[in-house]
Structure formats: structure tokens, C-alpha cells
Amino acid sequence: MNFLDKNISSLKLDILKEIGNIGAGHAATALSTLLNKKIDMSVPDVKIVSFDEMIDMAGGAENVVAGVFLRIEGDAPGSMFFVLPLEQAEIFIRELPGNIPFCADELPYDELALSALQELGNILSGSYLSSLSDFTKLSLFPSVPMLSIDMVGAIIGTGLLEISQVSDFAIVIDTALNEEFQNTDAVNGHFFLLPDPESFQIIFKALGVPDHE
């Protein structure tokens, strides 16, 4: 049985967006402390997409990105990806104190830059999971995040190996970091939340959403 289908109600998506916005608020506070400047974050959209659509949203299978993957452990296991275009990873690195060198076209990458990107993914995913856990009263714990700079197909494909046997869809939480990245475009990334099949019903039951909604 596939629990992530195209028939998910707008009510459920609205709830997920609200949780995402609260999680974004927590992440903005953490990033403001890290960067010592005011950071605003927003969740412009939450939707259900197929795995193929998810890869397209990240720029296509051959697009090289910075991706953080972690497993969600606890009452409602699942997987989470945070995918950031490399040019936007450069924007983030430039904002960090310490003048850390990072150019998407120059290898090898600086170890401090890689650590910073992993920390960005850790902060964002941890903030979202904390928000989801607060709302649902479920115990949810992130595994140690794994950072990869590789083609979208390689990063996402590895994480989908297991779940693709039982599900075809993912929840996408678009995330934008705004305002104080002066003279640059906003930093945009995508969260891909993939609850394990049995977890999807556990989450919405904990939120008090009836099965038929």
C-alpha cells in the first residue's frame, strides 16, 4: 500500500506547511547566532511529488549540488534530504566569519567549508524535526547527517534505494533564507521529507488528522 499519494488533502499540506514555518523560525534563530546577523527564513510551498519530480526540482539527475542526507529515527522513522545548489552554497560560505575559501568549480574543497555546509544541513533539518516532534509529541531523532557534493541522481538515488520499494512519493518543503544576504539573491534550498510508509499515518494520527482528510 502506498501512503504517499496524490490524493493527500490540502488540510494535511497546510499542517505540514505550518510545521515547516515554525521549524524555519527555529532554524533562522540558530543561523542568526552562527552568522551573527539577522536571518529570515520562510517556507513558500509544501507539496507531494514523485521521485522523478523531486529530482527535477533539484535541477535534474546530472546537476551537481550540495546535499545532506539523514535518517529520522524514533516513533516515525523516515529519511530527509536538504539539497542546496552549489552557487548558493558559495553564498552561504561567504557569509561565514573566517574568510573560508570555497569555489564550486575548484577542487579539492576546503574541509572547513564542507564542515560548514554539513552544519547548515544539520541546523535546518534538526530545527524542522524539533518542530515536527513538538507538534506531534512523537520522539524523533536525526542520525548524524552525511554531506555529499555530487550529482542529484547519485545523492538522492542512494537514499531512495530502500524506500522506493514501498513508496513513490516524497513531501517537499521549499525553504528560502532571505533578507540579510546583502547584494545577493536569497539562498534557496529544498527539504525532501520521506516518511517510511507506516510513519505517514503515525504522524497524521498524532496531529489529530482523520484518515479520510
PDB file of C-alpha atoms in Angstrom:
ATOM      1  CA  MET A   1       0.000   0.000   0.000  1.00  0.00           C
ATOM      2  CA  ASN A   2       1.286   3.429  -0.869  1.00  0.00           C
ATOM      3  CA  PHE A   3       0.655   6.006   1.855  1.00  0.00           C
ATOM      4  CA  LEU A   4       2.096   8.942  -0.042  1.00  0.00           C
ATOM      5  CA  ASP A   5      -0.279   9.514  -2.878  1.00  0.00           C
ATOM      6  CA  LYS A   6      -1.519  12.403  -4.908  1.00  0.00           C
ATOM      7  CA  ASN A   7      -4.807  12.450  -3.002  1.00  0.00           C
ATOM      8  CA  ILE A   8      -3.382  13.904   0.180  1.00  0.00           C
ATOM      9  CA  SER A   9      -5.698  16.656   1.335  1.00  0.00           C
ATOM     10  CA  SER A  10      -4.948  20.361   1.368  1.00  0.00           C
ATOM     11  CA  LEU A  11      -5.560  20.245   5.136  1.00  0.00           C
ATOM     12  CA  LYS A  12      -2.625  17.890   5.647  1.00  0.00           C
ATOM     13  CA  LEU A  13      -0.383  20.023   3.440  1.00  0.00           C
ATOM     14  CA  ASP A  14      -1.438  23.159   5.350  1.00  0.00           C
ATOM     15  CA  ILE A  15      -0.480  21.458   8.619  1.00  0.00           C
ATOM     16  CA  LEU A  16       2.895  20.414   7.206  1.00  0.00           C
ATOM     17  CA  LYS A  17       3.493  23.966   5.945  1.00  0.00           C
ATOM     18  CA  GLU A  18       2.699  25.400   9.359  1.00  0.00           C
ATOM     19  CA  ILE A  19       5.105  22.939  10.980  1.00  0.00           C
ATOM     20  CA  GLY A  20       7.680  23.858   8.336  1.00  0.00           C
ATOM     21  CA  ASN A  21       7.290  27.578   9.057  1.00  0.00           C
ATOM     22  CA  ILE A  22       7.777  27.029  12.770  1.00  0.00           C
ATOM     23  CA  GLY A  23      10.810  24.858  12.078  1.00  0.00           C
ATOM     24  CA  ALA A  24      12.139  27.568   9.743  1.00  0.00           C
ATOM     25  CA  GLY A  25      11.752  30.090  12.545  1.00  0.00           C
ATOM     26  CA  HIS A  26      13.838  27.908  14.848  1.00  0.00           C
ATOM     27  CA  ALA A  27      16.442  27.424  12.112  1.00  0.00           C
ATOM     28  CA  ALA A  28      16.602  31.175  11.431  1.00  0.00           C
ATOM     29  CA  THR A  29      17.362  31.834  15.092  1.00  0.00           C
ATOM     30  CA  ALA A  30      20.154  29.237  15.068  1.00  0.00           C
ATOM     31  CA  LEU A  31      21.627  30.600  11.829  1.00  0.00           C
ATOM     32  CA  SER A  32      21.439  34.185  13.081  1.00  0.00           C
ATOM     33  CA  THR A  33      23.588  33.117  16.020  1.00  0.00           C
ATOM     34  CA  LEU A  34      26.008  31.232  13.753  1.00  0.00           C
ATOM     35  CA  LEU A  35      26.401  34.119  11.289  1.00  0.00           C
ATOM     36  CA  ASN A  36      25.984  36.949  13.811  1.00  0.00           C
ATOM     37  CA  LYS A  37      23.384  38.667  11.635  1.00  0.00           C
ATOM     38  CA  LYS A  38      19.643  38.649  11.229  1.00  0.00           C
ATOM     39  CA  ILE A  39      18.378  35.798   9.079  1.00  0.00           C
ATOM     40  CA  ASP A  40      14.805  35.316   7.955  1.00  0.00           C
ATOM     41  CA  MET A  41      13.510  32.028   6.647  1.00  0.00           C
ATOM     42  CA  SER A  42      10.249  31.087   5.030  1.00  0.00           C
ATOM     43  CA  VAL A  43       8.505  28.041   3.619  1.00  0.00           C
ATOM     44  CA  PRO A  44       6.841  29.244   0.418  1.00  0.00           C
ATOM     45  CA  ASP A  45       5.440  25.866  -0.552  1.00  0.00           C
ATOM     46  CA  VAL A  46       4.809  22.306   0.610  1.00  0.00           C
ATOM     47  CA  LYS A  47       3.707  19.667  -1.825  1.00  0.00           C
ATOM     48  CA  ILE A  48       3.722  15.983  -2.708  1.00  0.00           C
ATOM     49  CA  VAL A  49       5.865  14.987  -5.669  1.00  0.00           C
ATOM     50  CA  SER A  50       7.007  11.794  -7.331  1.00  0.00           C
ATOM     51  CA  PHE A  51      10.639  10.748  -7.045  1.00  0.00           C
ATOM     52  CA  ASP A  52      11.208  11.851 -10.653  1.00  0.00           C
ATOM     53  CA  GLU A  53       9.670  15.258  -9.894  1.00  0.00           C
ATOM     54  CA  MET A  54      11.825  15.513  -6.782  1.00  0.00           C
ATOM     55  CA  ILE A  55      14.982  15.032  -8.847  1.00  0.00           C
ATOM     56  CA  ASP A  56      13.744  17.598 -11.395  1.00  0.00           C
ATOM     57  CA  MET A  57      13.126  20.136  -8.611  1.00  0.00           C
ATOM     58  CA  ALA A  58      16.756  19.754  -7.556  1.00  0.00           C
ATOM     59  CA  GLY A  59      17.888  20.635 -11.079  1.00  0.00           C
ATOM     60  CA  GLY A  60      17.910  17.257 -12.782  1.00  0.00           C
ATOM     61  CA  ALA A  61      19.766  13.999 -12.214  1.00  0.00           C
ATOM     62  CA  GLU A  62      23.117  15.313 -13.519  1.00  0.00           C
ATOM     63  CA  ASN A  63      23.043  18.658 -11.702  1.00  0.00           C
ATOM     64  CA  VAL A  64      25.824  18.869  -9.076  1.00  0.00           C
ATOM     65  CA  VAL A  65      24.576  20.071  -5.684  1.00  0.00           C
ATOM     66  CA  ALA A  66      25.451  20.050  -2.007  1.00  0.00           C
ATOM     67  CA  GLY A  67      23.205  17.502  -0.345  1.00  0.00           C
ATOM     68  CA  VAL A  68      22.756  16.496   3.287  1.00  0.00           C
ATOM     69  CA  PHE A  69      21.074  13.176   3.990  1.00  0.00           C
ATOM     70  CA  LEU A  70      19.976  11.873   7.346  1.00  0.00           C
ATOM     71  CA  ARG A  71      17.743   9.183   8.724  1.00  0.00           C
ATOM     72  CA  ILE A  72      14.919  10.052  11.092  1.00  0.00           C
ATOM     73  CA  GLU A  73      14.816   7.609  13.958  1.00  0.00           C
ATOM     74  CA  GLY A  74      12.248   7.149  16.734  1.00  0.00           C
ATOM     75  CA  ASP A  75       8.450   6.802  16.686  1.00  0.00           C
ATOM     76  CA  ALA A  76       8.056   7.684  12.986  1.00  0.00           C
ATOM     77  CA  PRO A  77      11.192   6.691  11.054  1.00  0.00           C
ATOM     78  CA  GLY A  78      11.970   8.162   7.685  1.00  0.00           C
ATOM     79  CA  SER A  79      14.578   9.929   5.607  1.00  0.00           C
ATOM     80  CA  MET A  80      15.329  13.576   4.961  1.00  0.00           C
ATOM     81  CA  PHE A  81      17.384  15.370   2.339  1.00  0.00           C
ATOM     82  CA  PHE A  82      18.436  19.015   2.242  1.00  0.00           C
ATOM     83  CA  VAL A  83      19.610  19.973  -1.233  1.00  0.00           C
ATOM     84  CA  LEU A  84      21.351  23.272  -1.960  1.00  0.00           C
ATOM     85  CA  PRO A  85      22.574  24.484  -5.381  1.00  0.00           C
ATOM     86  CA  LEU A  86      26.372  24.878  -5.363  1.00  0.00           C
ATOM     87  CA  GLU A  87      26.255  28.559  -6.289  1.00  0.00           C
ATOM     88  CA  GLN A  88      24.014  29.142  -3.279  1.00  0.00           C
ATOM     89  CA  ALA A  89      26.322  27.096  -1.076  1.00  0.00           C
ATOM     90  CA  GLU A  90      29.003  29.635  -2.084  1.00  0.00           C
ATOM     91  CA  ILE A  91      26.741  32.476  -0.898  1.00  0.00           C
ATOM     92  CA  PHE A  92      26.343  30.802   2.476  1.00  0.00           C
ATOM     93  CA  ILE A  93      30.071  30.111   2.885  1.00  0.00           C
ATOM     94  CA  ARG A  94      30.928  33.734   2.031  1.00  0.00           C
ATOM     95  CA  GLU A  95      28.695  34.912   4.863  1.00  0.00           C
ATOM     96  CA  LEU A  96      30.568  32.885   7.463  1.00  0.00           C
ATOM     97  CA  PRO A  97      33.248  34.519   9.604  1.00  0.00           C
ATOM     98  CA  GLY A  98      36.827  33.416   8.997  1.00  0.00           C
ATOM     99  CA  ASN A  99      37.058  34.011   5.230  1.00  0.00           C
ATOM    100  CA  ILE A 100      36.671  30.315   4.440  1.00  0.00           C
ATOM    101  CA  PRO A 101      37.688  29.557   0.844  1.00  0.00           C
ATOM    102  CA  PHE A 102      35.064  27.790  -1.267  1.00  0.00           C
ATOM    103  CA  CYS A 103      34.525  27.866  -5.007  1.00  0.00           C
ATOM    104  CA  ALA A 104      32.173  25.358  -6.562  1.00  0.00           C
ATOM    105  CA  ASP A 105      34.469  24.943  -9.583  1.00  0.00           C
ATOM    106  CA  GLU A 106      37.712  24.437  -7.682  1.00  0.00           C
ATOM    107  CA  LEU A 107      38.716  21.108  -6.165  1.00  0.00           C
ATOM    108  CA  PRO A 108      39.553  19.951  -3.587  1.00  0.00           C
ATOM    109  CA  TYR A 109      37.060  21.744  -1.356  1.00  0.00           C
ATOM    110  CA  ASP A 110      38.254  23.250   1.897  1.00  0.00           C
ATOM    111  CA  GLU A 111      37.472  20.986   4.861  1.00  0.00           C
ATOM    112  CA  LEU A 112      36.140  23.928   6.890  1.00  0.00           C
ATOM    113  CA  ALA A 113      33.754  24.792   4.060  1.00  0.00           C
ATOM    114  CA  LEU A 114      32.488  21.219   3.936  1.00  0.00           C
ATOM    115  CA  SER A 115      32.022  21.215   7.713  1.00  0.00           C
ATOM    116  CA  ALA A 116      30.082  24.480   7.471  1.00  0.00           C
ATOM    117  CA  LEU A 117      27.751  23.067   4.836  1.00  0.00           C
ATOM    118  CA  GLN A 118      27.186  19.952   6.923  1.00  0.00           C
ATOM    119  CA  GLU A 119      26.400  22.165   9.913  1.00  0.00           C
ATOM    120  CA  LEU A 120      23.930  24.165   7.801  1.00  0.00           C
ATOM    121  CA  GLY A 121      22.099  20.990   6.882  1.00  0.00           C
ATOM    122  CA  ASN A 122      22.284  19.789  10.475  1.00  0.00           C
ATOM    123  CA  ILE A 123      20.778  23.047  11.821  1.00  0.00           C
ATOM    124  CA  LEU A 124      17.988  23.195   9.251  1.00  0.00           C
ATOM    125  CA  SER A 125      16.963  19.558   9.432  1.00  0.00           C
ATOM    126  CA  GLY A 126      17.258  19.491  13.230  1.00  0.00           C
ATOM    127  CA  SER A 127      15.051  22.577  13.535  1.00  0.00           C
ATOM    128  CA  TYR A 128      12.385  21.061  11.328  1.00  0.00           C
ATOM    129  CA  LEU A 129      12.451  17.751  13.168  1.00  0.00           C
ATOM    130  CA  SER A 130      12.204  19.560  16.501  1.00  0.00           C
ATOM    131  CA  SER A 131       9.141  21.412  15.258  1.00  0.00           C
ATOM    132  CA  LEU A 132       7.554  18.216  13.958  1.00  0.00           C
ATOM    133  CA  SER A 133       8.301  16.443  17.239  1.00  0.00           C
ATOM    134  CA  ASP A 134       6.787  19.318  19.269  1.00  0.00           C
ATOM    135  CA  PHE A 135       3.599  19.257  17.195  1.00  0.00           C
ATOM    136  CA  THR A 136       3.123  15.512  17.193  1.00  0.00           C
ATOM    137  CA  LYS A 137       4.566  14.700  20.637  1.00  0.00           C
ATOM    138  CA  LEU A 138       6.426  11.911  18.854  1.00  0.00           C
ATOM    139  CA  SER A 139      10.041  11.128  19.657  1.00  0.00           C
ATOM    140  CA  LEU A 140      12.025  11.884  16.502  1.00  0.00           C
ATOM    141  CA  PHE A 141      15.823  11.886  16.358  1.00  0.00           C
ATOM    142  CA  PRO A 142      18.124  12.751  13.441  1.00  0.00           C
ATOM    143  CA  SER A 143      21.038  10.458  12.646  1.00  0.00           C
ATOM    144  CA  VAL A 144      24.442  12.013  12.030  1.00  0.00           C
ATOM    145  CA  PRO A 145      23.977  13.951   8.761  1.00  0.00           C
ATOM    146  CA  MET A 146      26.042  12.938   5.745  1.00  0.00           C
ATOM    147  CA  LEU A 147      27.194  15.657   3.335  1.00  0.00           C
ATOM    148  CA  SER A 148      27.811  14.919  -0.337  1.00  0.00           C
ATOM    149  CA  ILE A 149      28.701  17.184  -3.226  1.00  0.00           C
ATOM    150  CA  ASP A 150      27.669  15.149  -6.202  1.00  0.00           C
ATOM    151  CA  MET A 151      25.074  14.792  -8.932  1.00  0.00           C
ATOM    152  CA  VAL A 152      21.459  14.924  -7.733  1.00  0.00           C
ATOM    153  CA  GLY A 153      20.773  11.452  -9.095  1.00  0.00           C
ATOM    154  CA  ALA A 154      23.645   9.960  -7.087  1.00  0.00           C
ATOM    155  CA  ILE A 155      22.770  11.730  -3.821  1.00  0.00           C
ATOM    156  CA  ILE A 156      19.037  11.133  -3.865  1.00  0.00           C
ATOM    157  CA  GLY A 157      19.226   7.758  -5.549  1.00  0.00           C
ATOM    158  CA  THR A 158      21.303   6.312  -2.721  1.00  0.00           C
ATOM    159  CA  GLY A 159      18.781   7.430  -0.128  1.00  0.00           C
ATOM    160  CA  LEU A 160      15.864   6.132  -2.139  1.00  0.00           C
ATOM    161  CA  LEU A 161      17.149   2.606  -2.589  1.00  0.00           C
ATOM    162  CA  GLU A 162      15.144   1.216   0.318  1.00  0.00           C
ATOM    163  CA  ILE A 163      12.058   3.404   0.359  1.00  0.00           C
ATOM    164  CA  SER A 164      11.475   3.173  -3.393  1.00  0.00           C
ATOM    165  CA  GLN A 165      10.465  -0.455  -2.889  1.00  0.00           C
ATOM    166  CA  VAL A 166       7.342   0.612  -0.975  1.00  0.00           C
ATOM    167  CA  SER A 167       6.603   4.221  -1.937  1.00  0.00           C
ATOM    168  CA  ASP A 168       6.767   6.508  -4.963  1.00  0.00           C
ATOM    169  CA  PHE A 169       6.308   9.976  -3.473  1.00  0.00           C
ATOM    170  CA  ALA A 170       8.006  12.447  -1.166  1.00  0.00           C
ATOM    171  CA  ILE A 171       6.936  15.524   0.795  1.00  0.00           C
ATOM    172  CA  VAL A 172       8.814  18.610  -0.417  1.00  0.00           C
ATOM    173  CA  ILE A 173       9.279  21.595   1.882  1.00  0.00           C
ATOM    174  CA  ASP A 174      10.689  24.508  -0.078  1.00  0.00           C
ATOM    175  CA  THR A 175      12.835  26.695   2.129  1.00  0.00           C
ATOM    176  CA  ALA A 176      14.176  30.195   1.477  1.00  0.00           C
ATOM    177  CA  LEU A 177      16.754  32.114   3.538  1.00  0.00           C
ATOM    178  CA  ASN A 178      16.235  35.810   2.983  1.00  0.00           C
ATOM    179  CA  GLU A 179      16.968  39.443   3.685  1.00  0.00           C
ATOM    180  CA  GLU A 180      20.385  39.876   5.215  1.00  0.00           C
ATOM    181  CA  PHE A 181      22.372  38.142   2.490  1.00  0.00           C
ATOM    182  CA  GLN A 182      23.159  41.584   1.106  1.00  0.00           C
ATOM    183  CA  ASN A 183      23.677  42.148  -2.584  1.00  0.00           C
ATOM    184  CA  THR A 184      22.858  38.555  -3.388  1.00  0.00           C
ATOM    185  CA  ASP A 185      19.823  36.548  -4.229  1.00  0.00           C
ATOM    186  CA  ALA A 186      18.105  34.685  -1.447  1.00  0.00           C
ATOM    187  CA  VAL A 187      19.577  31.304  -0.550  1.00  0.00           C
ATOM    188  CA  ASN A 188      17.064  28.669  -1.519  1.00  0.00           C
ATOM    189  CA  GLY A 189      17.078  25.004  -0.755  1.00  0.00           C
ATOM    190  CA  HIS A 190      14.739  22.091  -0.784  1.00  0.00           C
ATOM    191  CA  PHE A 191      13.833  19.753   2.021  1.00  0.00           C
ATOM    192  CA  PHE A 192      12.690  16.341   0.906  1.00  0.00           C
ATOM    193  CA  LEU A 193      10.916  14.508   3.701  1.00  0.00           C
ATOM    194  CA  LEU A 194      10.282  10.827   3.103  1.00  0.00           C
ATOM    195  CA  PRO A 195       8.474   9.151   5.990  1.00  0.00           C
ATOM    196  CA  ASP A 196       8.677   5.385   5.957  1.00  0.00           C
ATOM    197  CA  PRO A 197       5.282   4.041   4.787  1.00  0.00           C
ATOM    198  CA  GLU A 198       4.000   3.200   8.256  1.00  0.00           C
ATOM    199  CA  SER A 199       5.213   6.549   9.608  1.00  0.00           C
ATOM    200  CA  PHE A 200       2.999   8.704   7.414  1.00  0.00           C
ATOM    201  CA  GLN A 201      -0.182   7.534   9.161  1.00  0.00           C
ATOM    202  CA  ILE A 202       1.505   7.719  12.578  1.00  0.00           C
ATOM    203  CA  ILE A 203       2.382  11.389  12.003  1.00  0.00           C
ATOM    204  CA  PHE A 204      -1.092  12.464  10.911  1.00  0.00           C
ATOM    205  CA  LYS A 205      -2.785  10.421  13.619  1.00  0.00           C
ATOM    206  CA  ALA A 206      -0.582  12.206  16.167  1.00  0.00           C
ATOM    207  CA  LEU A 207      -1.654  15.522  14.625  1.00  0.00           C
ATOM    208  CA  GLY A 208      -5.303  14.558  15.036  1.00  0.00           C
ATOM    209  CA  VAL A 209      -5.987  14.475  11.308  1.00  0.00           C
ATOM    210  CA  PRO A 210      -8.598  11.852  10.368  1.00  0.00           C
ATOM    211  CA  ASP A 211      -7.556   9.269   7.790  1.00  0.00           C
ATOM    212  CA  HIS A 212     -10.132  10.467   5.285  1.00  0.00           C
ATOM    213  CA  GLU A 213      -8.980  14.114   5.354  1.00  0.00           C
TER     214      GLU A 213
END
